[in-house]
PDB file of C-alpha atoms in Angstrom:
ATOM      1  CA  UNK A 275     169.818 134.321  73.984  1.00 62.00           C
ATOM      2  CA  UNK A 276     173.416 133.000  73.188  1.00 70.00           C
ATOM      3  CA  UNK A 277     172.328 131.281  70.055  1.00 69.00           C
ATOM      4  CA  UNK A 278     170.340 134.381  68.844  1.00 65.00           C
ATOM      5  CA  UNK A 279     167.239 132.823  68.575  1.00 67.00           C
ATOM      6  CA  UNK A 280     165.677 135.059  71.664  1.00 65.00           C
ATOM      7  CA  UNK A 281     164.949 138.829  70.870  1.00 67.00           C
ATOM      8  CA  UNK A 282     166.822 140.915  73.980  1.00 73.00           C
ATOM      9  CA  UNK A 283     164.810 144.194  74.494  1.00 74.00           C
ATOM     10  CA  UNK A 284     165.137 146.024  77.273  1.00 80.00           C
ATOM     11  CA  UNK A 285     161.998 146.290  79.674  1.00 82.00           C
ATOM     12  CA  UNK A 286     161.509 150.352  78.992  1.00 86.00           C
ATOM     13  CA  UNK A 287     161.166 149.240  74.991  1.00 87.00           C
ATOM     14  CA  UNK A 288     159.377 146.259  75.564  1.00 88.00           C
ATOM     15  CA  UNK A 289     156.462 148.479  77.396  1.00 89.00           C
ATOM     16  CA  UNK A 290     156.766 151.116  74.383  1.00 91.00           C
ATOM     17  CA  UNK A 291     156.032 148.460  71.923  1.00 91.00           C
ATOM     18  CA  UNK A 292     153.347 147.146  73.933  1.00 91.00           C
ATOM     19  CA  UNK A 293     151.908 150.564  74.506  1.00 93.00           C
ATOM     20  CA  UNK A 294     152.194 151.934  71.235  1.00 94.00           C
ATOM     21  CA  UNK A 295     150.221 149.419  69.341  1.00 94.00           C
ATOM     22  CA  UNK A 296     146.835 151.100  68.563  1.00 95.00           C
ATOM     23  CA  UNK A 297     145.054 147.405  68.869  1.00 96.00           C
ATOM     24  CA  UNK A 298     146.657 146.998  72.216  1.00 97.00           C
ATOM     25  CA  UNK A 299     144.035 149.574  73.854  1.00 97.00           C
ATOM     26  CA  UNK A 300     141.243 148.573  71.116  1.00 97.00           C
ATOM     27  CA  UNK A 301     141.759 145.510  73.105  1.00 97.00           C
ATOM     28  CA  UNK A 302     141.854 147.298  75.880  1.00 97.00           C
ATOM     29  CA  UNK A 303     138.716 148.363  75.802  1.00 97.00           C
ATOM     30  CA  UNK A 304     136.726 145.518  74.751  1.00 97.00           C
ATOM     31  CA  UNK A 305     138.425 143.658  77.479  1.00 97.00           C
ATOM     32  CA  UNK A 306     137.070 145.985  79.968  1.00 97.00           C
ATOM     33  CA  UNK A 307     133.539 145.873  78.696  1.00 96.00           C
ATOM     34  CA  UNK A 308     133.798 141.945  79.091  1.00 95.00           C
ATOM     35  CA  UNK A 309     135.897 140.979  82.261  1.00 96.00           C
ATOM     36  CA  UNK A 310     134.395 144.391  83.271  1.00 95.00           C
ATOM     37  CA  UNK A 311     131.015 143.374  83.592  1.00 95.00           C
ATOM     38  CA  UNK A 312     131.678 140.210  84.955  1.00 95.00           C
ATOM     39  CA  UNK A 313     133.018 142.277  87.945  1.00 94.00           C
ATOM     40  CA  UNK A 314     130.656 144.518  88.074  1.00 94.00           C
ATOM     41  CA  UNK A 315     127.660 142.027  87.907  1.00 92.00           C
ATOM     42  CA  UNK A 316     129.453 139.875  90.431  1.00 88.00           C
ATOM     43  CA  UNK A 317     129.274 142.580  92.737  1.00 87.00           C
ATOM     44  CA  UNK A 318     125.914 143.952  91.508  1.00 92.00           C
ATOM     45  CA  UNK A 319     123.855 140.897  90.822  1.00 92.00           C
ATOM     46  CA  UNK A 320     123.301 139.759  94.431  1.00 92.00           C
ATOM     47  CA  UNK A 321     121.531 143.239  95.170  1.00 92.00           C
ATOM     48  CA  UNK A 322     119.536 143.511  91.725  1.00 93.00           C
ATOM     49  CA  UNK A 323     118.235 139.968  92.940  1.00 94.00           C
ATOM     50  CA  UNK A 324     117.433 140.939  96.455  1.00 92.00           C
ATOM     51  CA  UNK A 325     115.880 144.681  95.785  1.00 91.00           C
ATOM     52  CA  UNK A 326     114.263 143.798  92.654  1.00 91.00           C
ATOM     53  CA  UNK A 327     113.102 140.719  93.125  1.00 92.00           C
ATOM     54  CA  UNK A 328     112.799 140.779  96.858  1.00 91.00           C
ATOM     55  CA  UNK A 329     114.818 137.574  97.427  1.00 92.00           C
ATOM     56  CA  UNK A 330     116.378 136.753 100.964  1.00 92.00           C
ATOM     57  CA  UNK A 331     120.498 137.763 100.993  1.00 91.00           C
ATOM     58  CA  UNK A 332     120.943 134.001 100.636  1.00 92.00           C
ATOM     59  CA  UNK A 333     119.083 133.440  98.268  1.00 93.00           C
ATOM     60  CA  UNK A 334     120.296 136.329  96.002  1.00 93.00           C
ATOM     61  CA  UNK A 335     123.676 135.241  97.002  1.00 93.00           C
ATOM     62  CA  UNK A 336     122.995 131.875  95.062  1.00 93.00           C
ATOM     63  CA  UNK A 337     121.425 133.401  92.196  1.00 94.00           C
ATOM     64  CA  UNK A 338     124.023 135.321  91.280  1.00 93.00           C
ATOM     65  CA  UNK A 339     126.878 133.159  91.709  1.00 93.00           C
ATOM     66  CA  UNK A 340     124.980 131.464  88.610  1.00 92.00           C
ATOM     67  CA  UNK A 341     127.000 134.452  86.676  1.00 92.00           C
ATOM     68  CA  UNK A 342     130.159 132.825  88.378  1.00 90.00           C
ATOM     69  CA  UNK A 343     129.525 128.999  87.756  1.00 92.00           C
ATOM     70  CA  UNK A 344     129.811 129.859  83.760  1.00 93.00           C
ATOM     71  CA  UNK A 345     133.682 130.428  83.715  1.00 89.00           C
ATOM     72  CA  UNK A 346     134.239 126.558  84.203  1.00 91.00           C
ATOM     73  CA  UNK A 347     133.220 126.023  80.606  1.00 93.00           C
ATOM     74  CA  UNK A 348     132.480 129.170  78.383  1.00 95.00           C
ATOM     75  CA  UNK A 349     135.849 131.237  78.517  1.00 94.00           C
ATOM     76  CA  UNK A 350     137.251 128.172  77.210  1.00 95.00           C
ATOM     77  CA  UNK A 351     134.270 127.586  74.926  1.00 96.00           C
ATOM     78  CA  UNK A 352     135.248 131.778  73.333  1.00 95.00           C
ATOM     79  CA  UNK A 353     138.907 130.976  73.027  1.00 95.00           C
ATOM     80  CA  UNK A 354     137.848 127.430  71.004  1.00 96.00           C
ATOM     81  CA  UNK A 355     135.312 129.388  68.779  1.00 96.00           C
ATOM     82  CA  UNK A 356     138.454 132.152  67.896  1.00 95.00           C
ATOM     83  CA  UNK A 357     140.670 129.196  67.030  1.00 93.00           C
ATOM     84  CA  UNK A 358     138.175 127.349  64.584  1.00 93.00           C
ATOM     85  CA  UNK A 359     137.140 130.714  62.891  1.00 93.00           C
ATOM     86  CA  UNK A 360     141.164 131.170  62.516  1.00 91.00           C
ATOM     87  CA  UNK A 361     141.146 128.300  60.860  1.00 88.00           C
ATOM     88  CA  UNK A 362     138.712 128.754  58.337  1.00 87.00           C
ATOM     89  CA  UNK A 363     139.204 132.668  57.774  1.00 89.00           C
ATOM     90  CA  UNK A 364     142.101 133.576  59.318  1.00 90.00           C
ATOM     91  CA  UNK A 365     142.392 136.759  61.336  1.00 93.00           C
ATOM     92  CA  UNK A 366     139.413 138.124  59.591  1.00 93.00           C
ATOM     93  CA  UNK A 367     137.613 134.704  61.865  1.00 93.00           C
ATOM     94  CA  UNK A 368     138.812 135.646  64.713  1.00 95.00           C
ATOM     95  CA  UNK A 369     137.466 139.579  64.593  1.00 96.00           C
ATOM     96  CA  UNK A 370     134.260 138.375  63.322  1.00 96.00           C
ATOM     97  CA  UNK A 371     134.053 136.328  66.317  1.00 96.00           C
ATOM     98  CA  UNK A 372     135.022 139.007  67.926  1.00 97.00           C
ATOM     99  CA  UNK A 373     132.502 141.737  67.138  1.00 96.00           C
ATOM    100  CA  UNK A 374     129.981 138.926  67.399  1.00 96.00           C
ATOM    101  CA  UNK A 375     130.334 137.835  70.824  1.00 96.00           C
ATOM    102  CA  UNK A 376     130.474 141.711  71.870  1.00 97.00           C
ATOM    103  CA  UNK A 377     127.030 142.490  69.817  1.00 97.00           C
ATOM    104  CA  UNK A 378     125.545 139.441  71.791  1.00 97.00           C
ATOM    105  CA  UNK A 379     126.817 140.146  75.100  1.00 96.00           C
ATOM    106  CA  UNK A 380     124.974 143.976  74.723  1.00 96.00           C
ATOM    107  CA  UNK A 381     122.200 142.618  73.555  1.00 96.00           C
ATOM    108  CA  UNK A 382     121.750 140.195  76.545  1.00 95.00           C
ATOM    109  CA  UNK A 383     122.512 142.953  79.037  1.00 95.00           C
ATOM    110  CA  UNK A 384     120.019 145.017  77.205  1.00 95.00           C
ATOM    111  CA  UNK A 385     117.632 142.031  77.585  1.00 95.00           C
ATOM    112  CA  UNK A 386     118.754 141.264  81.434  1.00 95.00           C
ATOM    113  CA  UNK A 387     117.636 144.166  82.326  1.00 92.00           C
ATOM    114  CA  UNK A 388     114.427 144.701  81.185  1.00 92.00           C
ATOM    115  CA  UNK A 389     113.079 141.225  82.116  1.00 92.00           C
ATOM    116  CA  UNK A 390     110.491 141.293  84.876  1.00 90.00           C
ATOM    117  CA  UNK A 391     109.973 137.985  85.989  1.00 92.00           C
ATOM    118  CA  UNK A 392     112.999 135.870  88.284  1.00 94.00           C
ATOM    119  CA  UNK A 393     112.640 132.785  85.920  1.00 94.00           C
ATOM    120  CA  UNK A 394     113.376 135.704  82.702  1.00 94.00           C
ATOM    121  CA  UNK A 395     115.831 137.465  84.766  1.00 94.00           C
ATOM    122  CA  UNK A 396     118.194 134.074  85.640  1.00 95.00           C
ATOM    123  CA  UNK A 397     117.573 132.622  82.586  1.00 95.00           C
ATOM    124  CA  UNK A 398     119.297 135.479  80.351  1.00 94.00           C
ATOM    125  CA  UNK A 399     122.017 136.646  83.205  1.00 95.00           C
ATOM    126  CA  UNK A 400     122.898 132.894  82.657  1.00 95.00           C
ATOM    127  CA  UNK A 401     123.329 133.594  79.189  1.00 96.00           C
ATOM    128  CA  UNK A 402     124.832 136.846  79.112  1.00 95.00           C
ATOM    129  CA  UNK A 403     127.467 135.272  81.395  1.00 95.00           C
ATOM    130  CA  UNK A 404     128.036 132.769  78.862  1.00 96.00           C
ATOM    131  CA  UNK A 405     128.462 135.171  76.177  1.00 96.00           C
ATOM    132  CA  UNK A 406     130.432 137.635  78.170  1.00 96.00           C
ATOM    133  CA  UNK A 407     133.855 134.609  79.491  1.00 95.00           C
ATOM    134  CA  UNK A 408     133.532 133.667  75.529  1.00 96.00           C
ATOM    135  CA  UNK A 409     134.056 137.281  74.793  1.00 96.00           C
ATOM    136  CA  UNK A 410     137.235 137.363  77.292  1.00 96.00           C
ATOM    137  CA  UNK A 411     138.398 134.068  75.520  1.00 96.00           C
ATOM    138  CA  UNK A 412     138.005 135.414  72.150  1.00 96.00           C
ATOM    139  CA  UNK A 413     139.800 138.467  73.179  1.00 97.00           C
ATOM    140  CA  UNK A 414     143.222 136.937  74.063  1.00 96.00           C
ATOM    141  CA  UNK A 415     142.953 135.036  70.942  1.00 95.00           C
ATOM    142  CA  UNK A 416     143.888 137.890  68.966  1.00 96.00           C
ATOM    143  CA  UNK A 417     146.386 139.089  72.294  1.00 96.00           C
ATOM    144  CA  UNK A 418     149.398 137.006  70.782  1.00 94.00           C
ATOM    145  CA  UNK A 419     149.047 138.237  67.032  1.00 94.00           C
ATOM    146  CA  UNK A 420     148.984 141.940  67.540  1.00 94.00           C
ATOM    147  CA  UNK A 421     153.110 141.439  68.295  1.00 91.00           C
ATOM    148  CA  UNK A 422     154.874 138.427  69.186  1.00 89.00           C
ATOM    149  CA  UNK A 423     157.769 140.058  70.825  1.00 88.00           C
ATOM    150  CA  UNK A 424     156.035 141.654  73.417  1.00 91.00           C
ATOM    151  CA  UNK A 425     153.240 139.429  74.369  1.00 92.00           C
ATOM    152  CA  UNK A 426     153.695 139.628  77.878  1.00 92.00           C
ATOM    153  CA  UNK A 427     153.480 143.520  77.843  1.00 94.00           C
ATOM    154  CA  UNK A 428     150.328 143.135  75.563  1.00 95.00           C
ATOM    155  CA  UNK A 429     148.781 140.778  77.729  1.00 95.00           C
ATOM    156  CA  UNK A 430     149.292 143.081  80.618  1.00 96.00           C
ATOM    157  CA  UNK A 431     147.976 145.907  79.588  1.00 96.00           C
ATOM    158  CA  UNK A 432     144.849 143.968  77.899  1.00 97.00           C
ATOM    159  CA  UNK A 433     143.940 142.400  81.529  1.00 96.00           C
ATOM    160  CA  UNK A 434     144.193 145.514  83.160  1.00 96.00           C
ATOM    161  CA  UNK A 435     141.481 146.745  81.145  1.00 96.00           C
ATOM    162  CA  UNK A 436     139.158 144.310  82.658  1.00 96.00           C
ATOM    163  CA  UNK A 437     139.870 146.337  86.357  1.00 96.00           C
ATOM    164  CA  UNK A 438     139.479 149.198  84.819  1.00 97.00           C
ATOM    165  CA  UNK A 439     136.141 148.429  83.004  1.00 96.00           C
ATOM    166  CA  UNK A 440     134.702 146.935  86.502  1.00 95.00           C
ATOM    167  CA  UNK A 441     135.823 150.500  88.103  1.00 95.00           C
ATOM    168  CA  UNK A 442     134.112 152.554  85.407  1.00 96.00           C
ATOM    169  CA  UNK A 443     131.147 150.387  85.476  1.00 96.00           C
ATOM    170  CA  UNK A 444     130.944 150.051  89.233  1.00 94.00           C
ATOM    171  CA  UNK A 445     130.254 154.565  88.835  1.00 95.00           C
ATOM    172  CA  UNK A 446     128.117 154.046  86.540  1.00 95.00           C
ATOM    173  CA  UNK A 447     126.056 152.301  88.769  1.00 93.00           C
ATOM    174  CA  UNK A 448     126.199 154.724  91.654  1.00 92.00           C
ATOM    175  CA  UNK A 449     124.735 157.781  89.335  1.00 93.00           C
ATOM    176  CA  UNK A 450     121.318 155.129  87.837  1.00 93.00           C
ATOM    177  CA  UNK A 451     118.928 152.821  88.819  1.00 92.00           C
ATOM    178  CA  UNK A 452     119.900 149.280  88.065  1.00 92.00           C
ATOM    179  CA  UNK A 453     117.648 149.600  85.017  1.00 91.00           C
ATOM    180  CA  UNK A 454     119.329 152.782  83.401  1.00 94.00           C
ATOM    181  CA  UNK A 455     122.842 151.579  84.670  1.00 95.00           C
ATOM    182  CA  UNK A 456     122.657 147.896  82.800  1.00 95.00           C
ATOM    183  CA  UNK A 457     121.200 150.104  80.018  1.00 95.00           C
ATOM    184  CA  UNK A 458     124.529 152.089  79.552  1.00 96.00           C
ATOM    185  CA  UNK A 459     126.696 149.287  80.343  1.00 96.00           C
ATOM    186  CA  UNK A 460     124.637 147.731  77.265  1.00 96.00           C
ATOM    187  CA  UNK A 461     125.758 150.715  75.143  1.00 96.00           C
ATOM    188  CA  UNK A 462     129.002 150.684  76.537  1.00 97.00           C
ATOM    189  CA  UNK A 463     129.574 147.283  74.825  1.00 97.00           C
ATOM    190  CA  UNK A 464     127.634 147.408  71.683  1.00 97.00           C
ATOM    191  CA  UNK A 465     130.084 150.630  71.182  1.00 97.00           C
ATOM    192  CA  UNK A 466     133.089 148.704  71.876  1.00 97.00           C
ATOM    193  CA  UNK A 467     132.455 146.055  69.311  1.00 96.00           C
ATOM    194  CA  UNK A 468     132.726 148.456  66.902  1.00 96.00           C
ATOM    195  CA  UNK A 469     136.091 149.445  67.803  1.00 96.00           C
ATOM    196  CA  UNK A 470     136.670 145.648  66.371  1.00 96.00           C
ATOM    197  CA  UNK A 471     136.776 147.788  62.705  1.00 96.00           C
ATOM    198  CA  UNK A 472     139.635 149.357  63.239  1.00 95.00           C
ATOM    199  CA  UNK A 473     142.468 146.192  64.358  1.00 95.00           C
ATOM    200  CA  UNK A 474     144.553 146.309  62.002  1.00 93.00           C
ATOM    201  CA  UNK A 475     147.398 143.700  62.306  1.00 93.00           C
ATOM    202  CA  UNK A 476     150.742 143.210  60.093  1.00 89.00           C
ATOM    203  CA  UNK A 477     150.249 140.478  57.902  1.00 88.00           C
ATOM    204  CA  UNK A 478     146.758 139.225  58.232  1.00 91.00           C
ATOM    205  CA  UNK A 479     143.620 140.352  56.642  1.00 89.00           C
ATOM    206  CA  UNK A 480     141.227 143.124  58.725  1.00 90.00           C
ATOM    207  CA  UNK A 481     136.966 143.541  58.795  1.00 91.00           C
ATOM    208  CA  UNK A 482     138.161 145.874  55.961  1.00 88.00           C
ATOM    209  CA  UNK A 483     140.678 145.836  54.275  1.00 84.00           C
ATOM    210  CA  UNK A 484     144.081 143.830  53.525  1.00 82.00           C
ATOM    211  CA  UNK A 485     144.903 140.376  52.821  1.00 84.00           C
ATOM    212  CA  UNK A 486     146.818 137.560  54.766  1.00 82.00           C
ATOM    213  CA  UNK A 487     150.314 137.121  53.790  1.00 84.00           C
ATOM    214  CA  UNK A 488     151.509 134.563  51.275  1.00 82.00           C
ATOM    215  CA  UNK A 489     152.886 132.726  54.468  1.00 79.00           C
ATOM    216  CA  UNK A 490     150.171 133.400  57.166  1.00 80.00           C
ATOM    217  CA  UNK A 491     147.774 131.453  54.000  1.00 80.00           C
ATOM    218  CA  UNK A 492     149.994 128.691  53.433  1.00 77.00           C
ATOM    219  CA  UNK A 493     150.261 127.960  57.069  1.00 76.00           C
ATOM    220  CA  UNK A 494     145.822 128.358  57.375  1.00 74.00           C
ATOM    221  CA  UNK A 495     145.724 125.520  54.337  1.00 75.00           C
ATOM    222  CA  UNK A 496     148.366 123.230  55.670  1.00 73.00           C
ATOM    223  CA  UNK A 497     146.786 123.007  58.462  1.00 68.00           C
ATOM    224  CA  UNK A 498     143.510 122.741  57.287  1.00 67.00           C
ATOM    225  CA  UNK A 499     144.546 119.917  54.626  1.00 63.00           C
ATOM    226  CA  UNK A 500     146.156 118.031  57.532  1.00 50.00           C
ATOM    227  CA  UNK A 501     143.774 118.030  59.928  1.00 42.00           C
ATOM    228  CA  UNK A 502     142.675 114.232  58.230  1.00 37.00           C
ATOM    229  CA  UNK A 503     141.578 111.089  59.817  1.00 37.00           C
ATOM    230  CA  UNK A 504     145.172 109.761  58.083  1.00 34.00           C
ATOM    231  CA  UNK A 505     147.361 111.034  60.099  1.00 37.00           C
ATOM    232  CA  UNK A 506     149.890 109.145  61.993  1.00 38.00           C
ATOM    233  CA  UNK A 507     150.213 109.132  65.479  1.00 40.00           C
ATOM    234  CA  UNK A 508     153.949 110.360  66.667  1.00 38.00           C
ATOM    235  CA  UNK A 509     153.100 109.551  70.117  1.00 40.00           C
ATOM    236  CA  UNK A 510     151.928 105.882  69.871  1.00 46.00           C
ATOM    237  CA  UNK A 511     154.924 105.247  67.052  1.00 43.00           C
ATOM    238  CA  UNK A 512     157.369 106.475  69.672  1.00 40.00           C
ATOM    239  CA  UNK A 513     156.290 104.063  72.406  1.00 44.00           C
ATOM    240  CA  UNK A 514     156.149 101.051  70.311  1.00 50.00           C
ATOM    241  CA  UNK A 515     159.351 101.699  68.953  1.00 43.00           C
ATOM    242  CA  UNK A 516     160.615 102.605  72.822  1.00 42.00           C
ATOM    243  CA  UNK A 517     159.103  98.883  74.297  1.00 48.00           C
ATOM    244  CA  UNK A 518     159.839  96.991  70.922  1.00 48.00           C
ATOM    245  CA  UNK A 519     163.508  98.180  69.904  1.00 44.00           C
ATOM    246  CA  UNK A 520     164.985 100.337  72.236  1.00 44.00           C
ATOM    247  CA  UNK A 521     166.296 104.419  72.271  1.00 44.00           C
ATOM    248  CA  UNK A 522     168.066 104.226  69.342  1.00 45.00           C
ATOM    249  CA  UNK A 523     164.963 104.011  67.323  1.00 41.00           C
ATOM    250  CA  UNK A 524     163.582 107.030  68.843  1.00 42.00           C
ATOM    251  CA  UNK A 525     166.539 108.624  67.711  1.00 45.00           C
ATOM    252  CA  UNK A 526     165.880 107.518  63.941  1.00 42.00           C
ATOM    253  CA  UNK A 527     162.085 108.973  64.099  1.00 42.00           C
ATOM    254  CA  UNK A 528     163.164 112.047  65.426  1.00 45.00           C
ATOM    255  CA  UNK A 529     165.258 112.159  63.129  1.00 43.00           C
ATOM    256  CA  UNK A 530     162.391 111.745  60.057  1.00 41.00           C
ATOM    257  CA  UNK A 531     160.041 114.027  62.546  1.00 43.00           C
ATOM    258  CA  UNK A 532     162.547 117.122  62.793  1.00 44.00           C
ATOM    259  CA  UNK A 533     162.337 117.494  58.935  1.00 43.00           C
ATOM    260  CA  UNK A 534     158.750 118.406  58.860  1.00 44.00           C
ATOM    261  CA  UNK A 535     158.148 121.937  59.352  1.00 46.00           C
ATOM    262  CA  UNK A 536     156.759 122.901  62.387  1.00 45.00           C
ATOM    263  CA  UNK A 537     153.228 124.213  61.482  1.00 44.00           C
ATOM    264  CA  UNK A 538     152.907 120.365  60.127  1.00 45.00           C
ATOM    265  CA  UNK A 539     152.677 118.792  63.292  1.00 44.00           C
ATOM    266  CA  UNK A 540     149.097 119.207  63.959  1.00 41.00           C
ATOM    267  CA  UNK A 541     148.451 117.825  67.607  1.00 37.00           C
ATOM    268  CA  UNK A 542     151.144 115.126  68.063  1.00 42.00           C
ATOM    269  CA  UNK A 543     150.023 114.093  64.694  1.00 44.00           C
ATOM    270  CA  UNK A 544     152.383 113.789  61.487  1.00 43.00           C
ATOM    271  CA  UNK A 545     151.304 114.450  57.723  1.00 45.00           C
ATOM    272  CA  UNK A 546     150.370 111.361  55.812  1.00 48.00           C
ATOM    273  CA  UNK A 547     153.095 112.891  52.908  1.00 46.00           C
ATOM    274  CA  UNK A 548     155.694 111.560  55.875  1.00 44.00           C
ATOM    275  CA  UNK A 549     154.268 108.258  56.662  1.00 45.00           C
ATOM    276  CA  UNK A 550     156.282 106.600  54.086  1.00 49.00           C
ATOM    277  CA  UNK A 551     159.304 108.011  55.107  1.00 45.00           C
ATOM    278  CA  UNK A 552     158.991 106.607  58.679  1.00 44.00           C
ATOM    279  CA  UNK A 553     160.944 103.467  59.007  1.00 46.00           C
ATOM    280  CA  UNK A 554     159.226 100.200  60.294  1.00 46.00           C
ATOM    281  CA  UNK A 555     159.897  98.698  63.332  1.00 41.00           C
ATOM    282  CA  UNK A 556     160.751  95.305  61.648  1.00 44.00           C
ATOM    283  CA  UNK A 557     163.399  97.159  59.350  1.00 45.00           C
ATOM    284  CA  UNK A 558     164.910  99.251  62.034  1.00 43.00           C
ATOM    285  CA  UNK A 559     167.613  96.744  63.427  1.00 42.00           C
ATOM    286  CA  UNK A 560     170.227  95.508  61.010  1.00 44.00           C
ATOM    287  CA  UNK A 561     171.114  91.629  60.150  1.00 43.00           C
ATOM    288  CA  UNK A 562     173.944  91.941  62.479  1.00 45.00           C
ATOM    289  CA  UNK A 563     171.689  93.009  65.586  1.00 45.00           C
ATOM    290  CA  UNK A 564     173.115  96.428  65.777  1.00 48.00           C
ATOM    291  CA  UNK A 565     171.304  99.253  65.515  1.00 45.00           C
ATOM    292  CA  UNK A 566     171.367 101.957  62.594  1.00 45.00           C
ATOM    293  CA  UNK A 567     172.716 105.318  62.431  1.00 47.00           C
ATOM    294  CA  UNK A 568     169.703 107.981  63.275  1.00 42.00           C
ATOM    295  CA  UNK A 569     171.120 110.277  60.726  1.00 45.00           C
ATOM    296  CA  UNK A 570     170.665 107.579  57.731  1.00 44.00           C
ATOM    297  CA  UNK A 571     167.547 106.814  59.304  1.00 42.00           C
TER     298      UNK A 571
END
């Protein structure tokens, strides 16, 4: 904050900004028809199981926490999908992904709840579990784009979309049958992805219109074009240069490594364009024993 390099907002305009973004409850609402029905069908499934299928309460109780068991992996699994779709379309990836993980996730429900058989009925709430934690990943991969200086308010209000989708859906299940009520959560969803449309963000490319800025492209390609099996490792350089020659050396590579712009340092890796400027270990102590200045480094 001293330096200027941290925006100070107060809280009240932080929450404004937040608030006002139209995406922000586009978001809001997809959220809630993902972390939404994993709430509801956490709460549901165990019943469905035992009054449908006329399993004992353990038993149902260990079907559905199936449903459960798929957050170790596919949230995760969403959020990766987002990135590499990023990466090869930009924005426009990541809402594609988007509206393609909600689509699936309805369609599953849909699917879930007509099946008649247990083996059917496990096999695609398994599924549609999977589909709907990558949905909630590829959500809050688009959370930290919408605006940067108010993530945390974003974020917020996104999440709390998820409570309030498991509230609505948890009526919605009081008024039908388990049949008509996965039916309109179905709908529910397939409605929301459409909603994907209408994100709009400031300086990258929507479903429908726009292009990516000169500078949101140049960063896609850069890191596209180093994301080679050339790279150099920053990480193993600085520990043989730590055991081999001492601090002083680590000083000199930092040195070469601040002078590459951030977006080039593509998982502790450095560009091959750098590698020749790195200095070798056998060049980086003088005849005299000393060692050089980092800066001329």
């Amino acid at each position: 904050k001293r330096l200027g390099y941290m925006p100070v907002m107060s809280p009240k305009k932080t929450f404004i900004d937040g608030a006002s973004d139209l995406n922000t409850w586009i978001l809001f609402i997809q959220y809630g028809c993902c972390f939404g029905v994993e709430l509801t069908m956490g709460n549901a499934a165990a019943l469905y199981f035992k009054e449908e299928f006329g399993q004992s309460t353990e038993s149902a109780a260990a079907i559905a926490s199936v449903f459960g068991w798929m957050n170790i992996f596919a949230r995760g699994l969403g959020g990766f999908m987002s990135d590499m779709a990023n990466a090869r379309w930009g924005m426009k990836g990541r809402l594609l992904w988007q509206i393609m993980s909600l689509v699936l996730e309805g369609v599953l429900v849909l699917v879930f709840s007509q099946c008649k058989s247990l083996a059917g009925a496990i096999g695609s709430m398994a599924i549609c579990s999977v589909l709907v934690q990558m949905c909630e990943g590829s959500t809050f991969g688009i959370v930290p784009y919408l605006n940067p200086k108010v993530t945390g308010t974003i974020s917020g209000i996104v999440g709390a979309g998820g409570n309030v989708g498991g509230v609505a859906f948890a009526f919605v299940f009081r008024e039908y049958d388990y049949a008509g009520a996965l039916a309109v959560m179905a709908l529910c969803i397939l409605a929301s992805s459409l909603l994907t449309f209408f994100v709009s963000i400031r300086g990258h490319a929507s479903l429908l219109r726009g292009r990516d800025a000169p500078e949101v492209m140049e960063r896609r390609l850069r890191h596209r074009g180093l994301s080679t099996s050339h790279q150099v490792e920053i990480s193993e350089t600085h520990e043989k240069m730590y055991k081999t020659k001492g601090c002083n050396e680590l000083g000199a590579l930092a040195a070469v490594e601040s002078t590459v712009h951030p977006e080039d340092r593509v998982y502790g890796k450095m560009a091959p364009q750098i590698k020749g400027k790195l200095p070798k270990i056998d060049e980086m102590s003088s005849s005299d024993g000393q060692h050089p200045d980092p800066a001329a480094s």
